[in-house]
PDB file of N, CA and C in Angstrom:
ATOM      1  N   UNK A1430      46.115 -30.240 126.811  1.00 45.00           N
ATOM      2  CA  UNK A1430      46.136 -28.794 126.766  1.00 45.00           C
ATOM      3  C   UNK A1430      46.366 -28.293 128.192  1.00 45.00           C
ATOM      4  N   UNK A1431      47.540 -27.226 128.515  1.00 46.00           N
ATOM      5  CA  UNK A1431      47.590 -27.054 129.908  1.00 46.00           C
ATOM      6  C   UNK A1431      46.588 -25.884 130.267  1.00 46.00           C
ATOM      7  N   UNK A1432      46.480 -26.052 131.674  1.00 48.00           N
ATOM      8  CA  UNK A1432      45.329 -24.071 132.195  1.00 48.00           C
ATOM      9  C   UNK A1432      45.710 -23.383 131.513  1.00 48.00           C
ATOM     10  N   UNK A1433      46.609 -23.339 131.051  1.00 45.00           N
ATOM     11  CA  UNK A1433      46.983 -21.537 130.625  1.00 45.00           C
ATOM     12  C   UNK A1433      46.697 -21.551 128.954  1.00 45.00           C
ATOM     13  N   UNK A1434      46.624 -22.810 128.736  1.00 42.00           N
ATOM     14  CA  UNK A1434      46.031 -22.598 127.115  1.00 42.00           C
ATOM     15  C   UNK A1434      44.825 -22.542 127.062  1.00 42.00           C
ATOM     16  N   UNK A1435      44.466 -23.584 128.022  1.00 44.00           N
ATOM     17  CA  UNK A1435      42.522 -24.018 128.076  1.00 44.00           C
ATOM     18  C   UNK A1435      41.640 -22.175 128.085  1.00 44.00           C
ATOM     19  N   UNK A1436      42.763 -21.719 129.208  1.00 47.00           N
ATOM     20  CA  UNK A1436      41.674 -20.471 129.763  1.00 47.00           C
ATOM     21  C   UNK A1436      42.035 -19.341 128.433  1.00 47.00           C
ATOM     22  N   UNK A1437      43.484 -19.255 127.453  1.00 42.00           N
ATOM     23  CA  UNK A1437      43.858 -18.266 126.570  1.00 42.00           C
ATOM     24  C   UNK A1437      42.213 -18.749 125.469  1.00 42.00           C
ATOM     25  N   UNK A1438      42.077 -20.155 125.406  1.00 43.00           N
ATOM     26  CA  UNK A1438      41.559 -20.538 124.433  1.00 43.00           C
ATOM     27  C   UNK A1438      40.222 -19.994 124.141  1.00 43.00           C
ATOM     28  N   UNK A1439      39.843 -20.185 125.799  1.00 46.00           N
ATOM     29  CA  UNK A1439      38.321 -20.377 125.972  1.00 46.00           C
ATOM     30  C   UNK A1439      38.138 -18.507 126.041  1.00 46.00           C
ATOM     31  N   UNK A1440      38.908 -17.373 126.672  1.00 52.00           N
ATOM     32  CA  UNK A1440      38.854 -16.049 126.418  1.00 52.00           C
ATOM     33  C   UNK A1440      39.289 -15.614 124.940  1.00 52.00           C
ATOM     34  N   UNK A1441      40.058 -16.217 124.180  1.00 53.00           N
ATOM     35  CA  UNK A1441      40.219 -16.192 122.825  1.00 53.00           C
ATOM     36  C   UNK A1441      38.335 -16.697 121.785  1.00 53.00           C
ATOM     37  N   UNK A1442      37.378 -17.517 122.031  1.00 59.00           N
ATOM     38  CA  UNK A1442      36.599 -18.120 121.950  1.00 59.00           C
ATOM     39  C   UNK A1442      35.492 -17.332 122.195  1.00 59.00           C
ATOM     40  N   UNK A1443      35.537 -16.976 123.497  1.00 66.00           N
ATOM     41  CA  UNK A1443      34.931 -15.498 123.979  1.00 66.00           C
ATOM     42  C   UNK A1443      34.837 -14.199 123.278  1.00 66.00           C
ATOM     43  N   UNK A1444      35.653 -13.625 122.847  1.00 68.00           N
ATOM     44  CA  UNK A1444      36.034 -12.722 122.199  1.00 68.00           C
ATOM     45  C   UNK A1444      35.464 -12.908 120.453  1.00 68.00           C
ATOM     46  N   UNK A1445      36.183 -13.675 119.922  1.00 75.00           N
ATOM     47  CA  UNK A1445      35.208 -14.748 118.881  1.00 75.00           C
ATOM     48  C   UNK A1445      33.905 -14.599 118.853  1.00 75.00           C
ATOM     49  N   UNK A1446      33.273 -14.777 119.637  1.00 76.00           N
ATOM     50  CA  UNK A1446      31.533 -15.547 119.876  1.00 76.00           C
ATOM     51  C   UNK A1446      31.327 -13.675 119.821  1.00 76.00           C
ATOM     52  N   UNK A1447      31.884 -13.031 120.577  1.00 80.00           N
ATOM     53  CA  UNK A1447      31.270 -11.289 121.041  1.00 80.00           C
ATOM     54  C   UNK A1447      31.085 -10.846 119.633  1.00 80.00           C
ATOM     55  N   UNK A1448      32.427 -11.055 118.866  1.00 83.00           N
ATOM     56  CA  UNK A1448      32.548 -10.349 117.793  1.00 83.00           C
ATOM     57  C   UNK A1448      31.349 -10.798 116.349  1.00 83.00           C
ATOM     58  N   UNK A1449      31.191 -12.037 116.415  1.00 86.00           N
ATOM     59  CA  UNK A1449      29.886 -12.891 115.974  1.00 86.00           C
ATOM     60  C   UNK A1449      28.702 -12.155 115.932  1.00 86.00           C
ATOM     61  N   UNK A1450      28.359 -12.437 117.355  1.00 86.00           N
ATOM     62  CA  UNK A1450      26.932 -11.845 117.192  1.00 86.00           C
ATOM     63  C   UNK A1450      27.018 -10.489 117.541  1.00 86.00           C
ATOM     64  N   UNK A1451      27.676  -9.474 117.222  1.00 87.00           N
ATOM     65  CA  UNK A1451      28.059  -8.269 116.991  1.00 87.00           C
ATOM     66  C   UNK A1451      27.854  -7.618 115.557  1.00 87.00           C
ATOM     67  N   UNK A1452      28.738  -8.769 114.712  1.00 90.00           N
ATOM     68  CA  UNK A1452      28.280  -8.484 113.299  1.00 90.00           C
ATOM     69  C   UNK A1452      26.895  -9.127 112.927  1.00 90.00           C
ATOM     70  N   UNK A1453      26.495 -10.201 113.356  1.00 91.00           N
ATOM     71  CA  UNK A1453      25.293 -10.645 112.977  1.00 91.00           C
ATOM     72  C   UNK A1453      24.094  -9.743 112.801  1.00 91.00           C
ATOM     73  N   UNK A1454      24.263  -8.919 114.330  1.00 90.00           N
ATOM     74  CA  UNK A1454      22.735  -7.930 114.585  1.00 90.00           C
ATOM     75  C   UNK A1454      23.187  -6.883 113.538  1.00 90.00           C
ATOM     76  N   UNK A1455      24.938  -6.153 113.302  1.00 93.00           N
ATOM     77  CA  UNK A1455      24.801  -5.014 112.163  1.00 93.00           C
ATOM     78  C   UNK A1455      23.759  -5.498 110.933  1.00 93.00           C
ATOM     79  N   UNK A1456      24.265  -7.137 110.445  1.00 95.00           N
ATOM     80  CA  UNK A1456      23.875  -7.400 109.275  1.00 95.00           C
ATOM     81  C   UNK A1456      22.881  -7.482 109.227  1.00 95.00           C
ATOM     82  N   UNK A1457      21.797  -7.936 109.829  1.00 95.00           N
ATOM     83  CA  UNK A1457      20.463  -8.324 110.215  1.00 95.00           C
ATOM     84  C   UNK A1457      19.556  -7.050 110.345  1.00 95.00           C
ATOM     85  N   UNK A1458      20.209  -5.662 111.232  1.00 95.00           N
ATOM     86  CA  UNK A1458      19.756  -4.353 111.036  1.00 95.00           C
ATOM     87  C   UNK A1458      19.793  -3.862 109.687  1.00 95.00           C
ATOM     88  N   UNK A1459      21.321  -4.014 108.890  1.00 96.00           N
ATOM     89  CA  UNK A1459      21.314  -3.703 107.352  1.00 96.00           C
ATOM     90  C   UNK A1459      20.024  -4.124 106.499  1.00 96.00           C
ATOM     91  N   UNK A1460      19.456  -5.452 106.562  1.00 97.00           N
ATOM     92  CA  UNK A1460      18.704  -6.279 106.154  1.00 97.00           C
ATOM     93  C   UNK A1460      17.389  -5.778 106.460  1.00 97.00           C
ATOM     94  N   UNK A1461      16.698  -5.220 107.419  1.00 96.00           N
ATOM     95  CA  UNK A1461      15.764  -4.663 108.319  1.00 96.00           C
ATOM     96  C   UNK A1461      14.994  -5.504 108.561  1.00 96.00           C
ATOM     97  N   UNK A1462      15.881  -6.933 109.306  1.00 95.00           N
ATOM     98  CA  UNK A1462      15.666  -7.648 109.848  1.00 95.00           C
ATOM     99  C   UNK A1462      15.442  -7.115 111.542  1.00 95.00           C
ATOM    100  N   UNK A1463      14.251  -7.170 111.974  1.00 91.00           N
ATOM    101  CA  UNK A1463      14.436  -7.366 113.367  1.00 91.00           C
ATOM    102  C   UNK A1463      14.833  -8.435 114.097  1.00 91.00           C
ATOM    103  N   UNK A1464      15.748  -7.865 115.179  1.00 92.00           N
ATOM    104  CA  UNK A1464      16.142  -9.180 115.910  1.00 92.00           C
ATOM    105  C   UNK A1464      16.333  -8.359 117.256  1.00 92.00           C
ATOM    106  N   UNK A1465      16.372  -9.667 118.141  1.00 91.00           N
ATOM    107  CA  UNK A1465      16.742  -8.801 119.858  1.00 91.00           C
ATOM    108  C   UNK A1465      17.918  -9.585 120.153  1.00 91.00           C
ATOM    109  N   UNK A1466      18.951  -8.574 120.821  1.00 89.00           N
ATOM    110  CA  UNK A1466      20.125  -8.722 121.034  1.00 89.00           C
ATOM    111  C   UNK A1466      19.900  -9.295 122.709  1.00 89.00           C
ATOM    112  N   UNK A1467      19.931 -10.767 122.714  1.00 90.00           N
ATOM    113  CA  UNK A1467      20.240 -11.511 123.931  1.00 90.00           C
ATOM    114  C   UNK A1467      21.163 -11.699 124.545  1.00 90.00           C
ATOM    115  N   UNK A1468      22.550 -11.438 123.276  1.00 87.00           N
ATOM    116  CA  UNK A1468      24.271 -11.628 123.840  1.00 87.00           C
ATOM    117  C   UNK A1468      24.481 -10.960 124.874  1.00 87.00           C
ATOM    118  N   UNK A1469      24.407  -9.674 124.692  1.00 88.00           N
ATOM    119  CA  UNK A1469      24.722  -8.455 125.952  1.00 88.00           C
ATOM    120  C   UNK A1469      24.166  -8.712 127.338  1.00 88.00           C
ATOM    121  N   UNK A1470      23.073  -8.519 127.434  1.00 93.00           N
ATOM    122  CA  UNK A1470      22.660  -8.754 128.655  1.00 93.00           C
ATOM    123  C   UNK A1470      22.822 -10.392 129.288  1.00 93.00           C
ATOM    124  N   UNK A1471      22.616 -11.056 128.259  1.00 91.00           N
ATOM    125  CA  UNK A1471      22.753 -12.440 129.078  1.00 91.00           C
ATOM    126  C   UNK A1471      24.923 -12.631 129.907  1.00 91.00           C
ATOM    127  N   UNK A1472      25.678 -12.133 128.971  1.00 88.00           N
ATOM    128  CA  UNK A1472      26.516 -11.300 129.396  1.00 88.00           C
ATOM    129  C   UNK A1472      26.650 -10.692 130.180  1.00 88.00           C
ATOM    130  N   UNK A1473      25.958  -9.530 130.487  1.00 92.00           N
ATOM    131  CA  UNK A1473      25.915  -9.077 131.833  1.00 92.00           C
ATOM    132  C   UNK A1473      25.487  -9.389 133.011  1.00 92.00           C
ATOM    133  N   UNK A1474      24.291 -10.363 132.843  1.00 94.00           N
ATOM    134  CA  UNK A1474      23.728 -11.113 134.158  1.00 94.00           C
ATOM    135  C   UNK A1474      24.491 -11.966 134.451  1.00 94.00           C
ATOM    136  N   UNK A1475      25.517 -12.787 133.415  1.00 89.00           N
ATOM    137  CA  UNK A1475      26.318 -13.596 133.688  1.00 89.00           C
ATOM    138  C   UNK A1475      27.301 -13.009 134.917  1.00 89.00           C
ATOM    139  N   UNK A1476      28.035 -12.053 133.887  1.00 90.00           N
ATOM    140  CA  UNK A1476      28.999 -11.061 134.893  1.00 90.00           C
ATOM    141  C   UNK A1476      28.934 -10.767 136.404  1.00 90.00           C
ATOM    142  N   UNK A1477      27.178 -10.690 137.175  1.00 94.00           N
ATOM    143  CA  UNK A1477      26.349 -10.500 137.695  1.00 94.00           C
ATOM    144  C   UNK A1477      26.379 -11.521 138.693  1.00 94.00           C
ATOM    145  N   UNK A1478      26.776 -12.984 138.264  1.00 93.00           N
ATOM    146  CA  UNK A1478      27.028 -14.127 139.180  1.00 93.00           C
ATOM    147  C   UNK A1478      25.913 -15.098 138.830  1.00 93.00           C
ATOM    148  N   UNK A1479      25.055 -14.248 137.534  1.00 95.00           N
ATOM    149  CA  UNK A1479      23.805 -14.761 137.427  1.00 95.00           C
ATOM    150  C   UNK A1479      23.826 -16.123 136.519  1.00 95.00           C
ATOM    151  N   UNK A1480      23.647 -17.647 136.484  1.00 94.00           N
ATOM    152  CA  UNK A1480      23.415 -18.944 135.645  1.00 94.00           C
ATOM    153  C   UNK A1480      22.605 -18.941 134.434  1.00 94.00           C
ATOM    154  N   UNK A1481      22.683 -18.817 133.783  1.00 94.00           N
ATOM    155  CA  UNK A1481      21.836 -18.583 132.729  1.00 94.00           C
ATOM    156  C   UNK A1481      21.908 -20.403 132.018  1.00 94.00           C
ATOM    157  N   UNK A1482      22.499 -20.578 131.910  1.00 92.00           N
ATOM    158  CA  UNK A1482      23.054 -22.305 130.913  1.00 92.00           C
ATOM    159  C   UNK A1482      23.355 -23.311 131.519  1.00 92.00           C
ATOM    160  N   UNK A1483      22.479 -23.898 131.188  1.00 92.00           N
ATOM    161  CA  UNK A1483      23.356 -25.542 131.736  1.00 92.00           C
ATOM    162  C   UNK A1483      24.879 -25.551 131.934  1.00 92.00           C
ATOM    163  N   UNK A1484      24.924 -26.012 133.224  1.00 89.00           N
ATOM    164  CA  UNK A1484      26.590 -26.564 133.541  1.00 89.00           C
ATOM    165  C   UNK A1484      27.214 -27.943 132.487  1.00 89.00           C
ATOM    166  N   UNK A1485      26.281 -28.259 131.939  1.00 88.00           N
ATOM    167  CA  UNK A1485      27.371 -29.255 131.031  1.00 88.00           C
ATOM    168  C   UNK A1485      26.971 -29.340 129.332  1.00 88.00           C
ATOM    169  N   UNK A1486      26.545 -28.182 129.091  1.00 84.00           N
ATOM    170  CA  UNK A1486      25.983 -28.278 127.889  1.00 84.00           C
ATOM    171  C   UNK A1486      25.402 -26.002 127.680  1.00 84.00           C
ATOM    172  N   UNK A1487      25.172 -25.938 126.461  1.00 82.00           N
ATOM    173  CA  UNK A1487      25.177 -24.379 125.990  1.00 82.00           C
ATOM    174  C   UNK A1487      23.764 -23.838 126.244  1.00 82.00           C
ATOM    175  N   UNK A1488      22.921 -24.859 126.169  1.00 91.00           N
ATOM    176  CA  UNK A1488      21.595 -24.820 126.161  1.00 91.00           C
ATOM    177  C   UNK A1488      21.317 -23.720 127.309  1.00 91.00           C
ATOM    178  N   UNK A1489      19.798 -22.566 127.378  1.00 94.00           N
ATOM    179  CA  UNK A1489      20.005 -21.713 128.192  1.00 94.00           C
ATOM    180  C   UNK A1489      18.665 -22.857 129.596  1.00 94.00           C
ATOM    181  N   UNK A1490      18.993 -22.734 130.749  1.00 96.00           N
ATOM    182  CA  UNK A1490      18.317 -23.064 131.611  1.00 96.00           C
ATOM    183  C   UNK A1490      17.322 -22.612 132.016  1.00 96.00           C
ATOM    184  N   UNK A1491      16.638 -22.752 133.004  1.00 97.00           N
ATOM    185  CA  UNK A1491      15.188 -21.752 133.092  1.00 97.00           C
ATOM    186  C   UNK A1491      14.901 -20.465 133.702  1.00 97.00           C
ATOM    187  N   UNK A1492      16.154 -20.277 134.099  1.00 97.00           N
ATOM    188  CA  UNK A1492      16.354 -18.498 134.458  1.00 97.00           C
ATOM    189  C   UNK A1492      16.901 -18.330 133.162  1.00 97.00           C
ATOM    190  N   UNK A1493      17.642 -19.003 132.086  1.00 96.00           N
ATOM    191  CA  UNK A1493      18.026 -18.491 130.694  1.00 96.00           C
ATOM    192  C   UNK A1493      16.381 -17.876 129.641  1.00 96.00           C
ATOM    193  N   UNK A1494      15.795 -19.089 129.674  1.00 97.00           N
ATOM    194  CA  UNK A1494      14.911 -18.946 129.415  1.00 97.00           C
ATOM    195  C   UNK A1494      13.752 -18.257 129.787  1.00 97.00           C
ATOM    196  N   UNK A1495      13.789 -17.754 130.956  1.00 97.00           N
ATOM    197  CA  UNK A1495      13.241 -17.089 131.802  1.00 97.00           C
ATOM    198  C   UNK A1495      13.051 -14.878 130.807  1.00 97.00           C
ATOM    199  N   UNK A1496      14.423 -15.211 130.962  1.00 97.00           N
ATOM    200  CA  UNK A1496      14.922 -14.180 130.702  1.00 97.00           C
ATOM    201  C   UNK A1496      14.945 -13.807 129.115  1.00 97.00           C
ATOM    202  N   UNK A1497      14.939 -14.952 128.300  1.00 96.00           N
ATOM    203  CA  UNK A1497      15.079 -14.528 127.263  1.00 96.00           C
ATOM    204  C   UNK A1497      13.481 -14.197 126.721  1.00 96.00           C
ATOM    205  N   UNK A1498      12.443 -15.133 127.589  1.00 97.00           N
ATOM    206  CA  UNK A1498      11.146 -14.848 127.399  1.00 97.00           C
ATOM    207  C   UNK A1498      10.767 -13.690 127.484  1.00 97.00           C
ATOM    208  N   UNK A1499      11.367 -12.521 129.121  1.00 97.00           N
ATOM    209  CA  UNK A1499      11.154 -11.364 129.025  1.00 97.00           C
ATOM    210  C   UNK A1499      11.548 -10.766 128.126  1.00 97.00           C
ATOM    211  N   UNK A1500      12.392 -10.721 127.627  1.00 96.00           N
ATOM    212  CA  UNK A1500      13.415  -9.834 126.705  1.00 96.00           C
ATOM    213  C   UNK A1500      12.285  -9.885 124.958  1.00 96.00           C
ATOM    214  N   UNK A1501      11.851 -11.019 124.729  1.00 95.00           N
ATOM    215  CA  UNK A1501      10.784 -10.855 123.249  1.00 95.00           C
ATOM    216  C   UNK A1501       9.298 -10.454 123.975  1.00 95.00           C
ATOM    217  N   UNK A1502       9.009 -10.438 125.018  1.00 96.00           N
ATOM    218  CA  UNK A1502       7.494 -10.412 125.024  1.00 96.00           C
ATOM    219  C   UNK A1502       7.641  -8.497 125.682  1.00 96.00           C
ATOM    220  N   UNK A1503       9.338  -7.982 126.165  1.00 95.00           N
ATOM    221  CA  UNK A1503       9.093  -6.443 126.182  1.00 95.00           C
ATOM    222  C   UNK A1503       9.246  -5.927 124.861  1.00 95.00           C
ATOM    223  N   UNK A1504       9.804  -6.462 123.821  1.00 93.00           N
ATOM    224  CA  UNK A1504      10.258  -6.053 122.342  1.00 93.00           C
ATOM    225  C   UNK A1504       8.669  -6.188 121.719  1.00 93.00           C
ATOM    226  N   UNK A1505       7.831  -7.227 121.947  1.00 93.00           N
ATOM    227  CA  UNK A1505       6.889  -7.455 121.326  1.00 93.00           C
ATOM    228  C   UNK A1505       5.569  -5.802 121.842  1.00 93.00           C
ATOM    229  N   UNK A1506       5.797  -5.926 123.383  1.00 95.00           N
ATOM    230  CA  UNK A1506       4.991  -4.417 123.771  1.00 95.00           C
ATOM    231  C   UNK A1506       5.223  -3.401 123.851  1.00 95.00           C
ATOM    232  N   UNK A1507       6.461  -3.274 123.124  1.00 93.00           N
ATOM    233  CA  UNK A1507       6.889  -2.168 122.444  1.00 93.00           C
ATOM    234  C   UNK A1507       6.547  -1.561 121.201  1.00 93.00           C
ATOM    235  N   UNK A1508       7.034  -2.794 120.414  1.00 90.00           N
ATOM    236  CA  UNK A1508       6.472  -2.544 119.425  1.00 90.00           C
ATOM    237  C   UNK A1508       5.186  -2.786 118.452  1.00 90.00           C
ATOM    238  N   UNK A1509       4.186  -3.262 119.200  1.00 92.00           N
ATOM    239  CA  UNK A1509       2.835  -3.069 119.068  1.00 92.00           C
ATOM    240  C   UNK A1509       2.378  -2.319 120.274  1.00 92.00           C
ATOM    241  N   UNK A1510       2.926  -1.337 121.498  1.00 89.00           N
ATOM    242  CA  UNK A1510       2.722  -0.704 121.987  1.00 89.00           C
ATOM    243  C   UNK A1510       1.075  -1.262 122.880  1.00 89.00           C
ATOM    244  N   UNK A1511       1.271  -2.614 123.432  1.00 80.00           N
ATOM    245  CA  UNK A1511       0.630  -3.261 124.119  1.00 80.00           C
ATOM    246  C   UNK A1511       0.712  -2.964 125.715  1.00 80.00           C
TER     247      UNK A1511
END
């Protein structure tokens, strides 16, 4: 596969994955399922320069995890207003 497919592929893939968990949270809101939307911001910290994932694998690392810990334990004192 040459660069110029690898990188169409992997921003094609990108786009994919956005649109995913995009519909997931509509459906999951339809459902009145709660859920917390991690895509976006982990997204944006990415954008940010920020590592969130292992370099050779998807798994989130310990600033991933870090972060995703904040993100349920402010949803959680929110909404038991802790």
């Amino acid at each position: 596969m040459s660069c110029m497919s690898r990188k169409l592929y992997y921003n094609t893939g990108r786009f994919l994955l956005a649109r995913f968990f995009m519909k997931l949270k509509q459906e999951l809101d339809l459902l009145g399922v709660r859920s917390i939307d991690t895509y976006s911001i982990f997204r944006f910290r990415f954008r940010e320069g920020e590592r969130l994932y292992f370099s050779d694998d998807t798994h989130w690392n310990k600033a991933g995890i870090e972060l995703a810990s904040e993100l349920i334990a402010s949803e959680i004192r929110r909404e038991f207003k802790v």
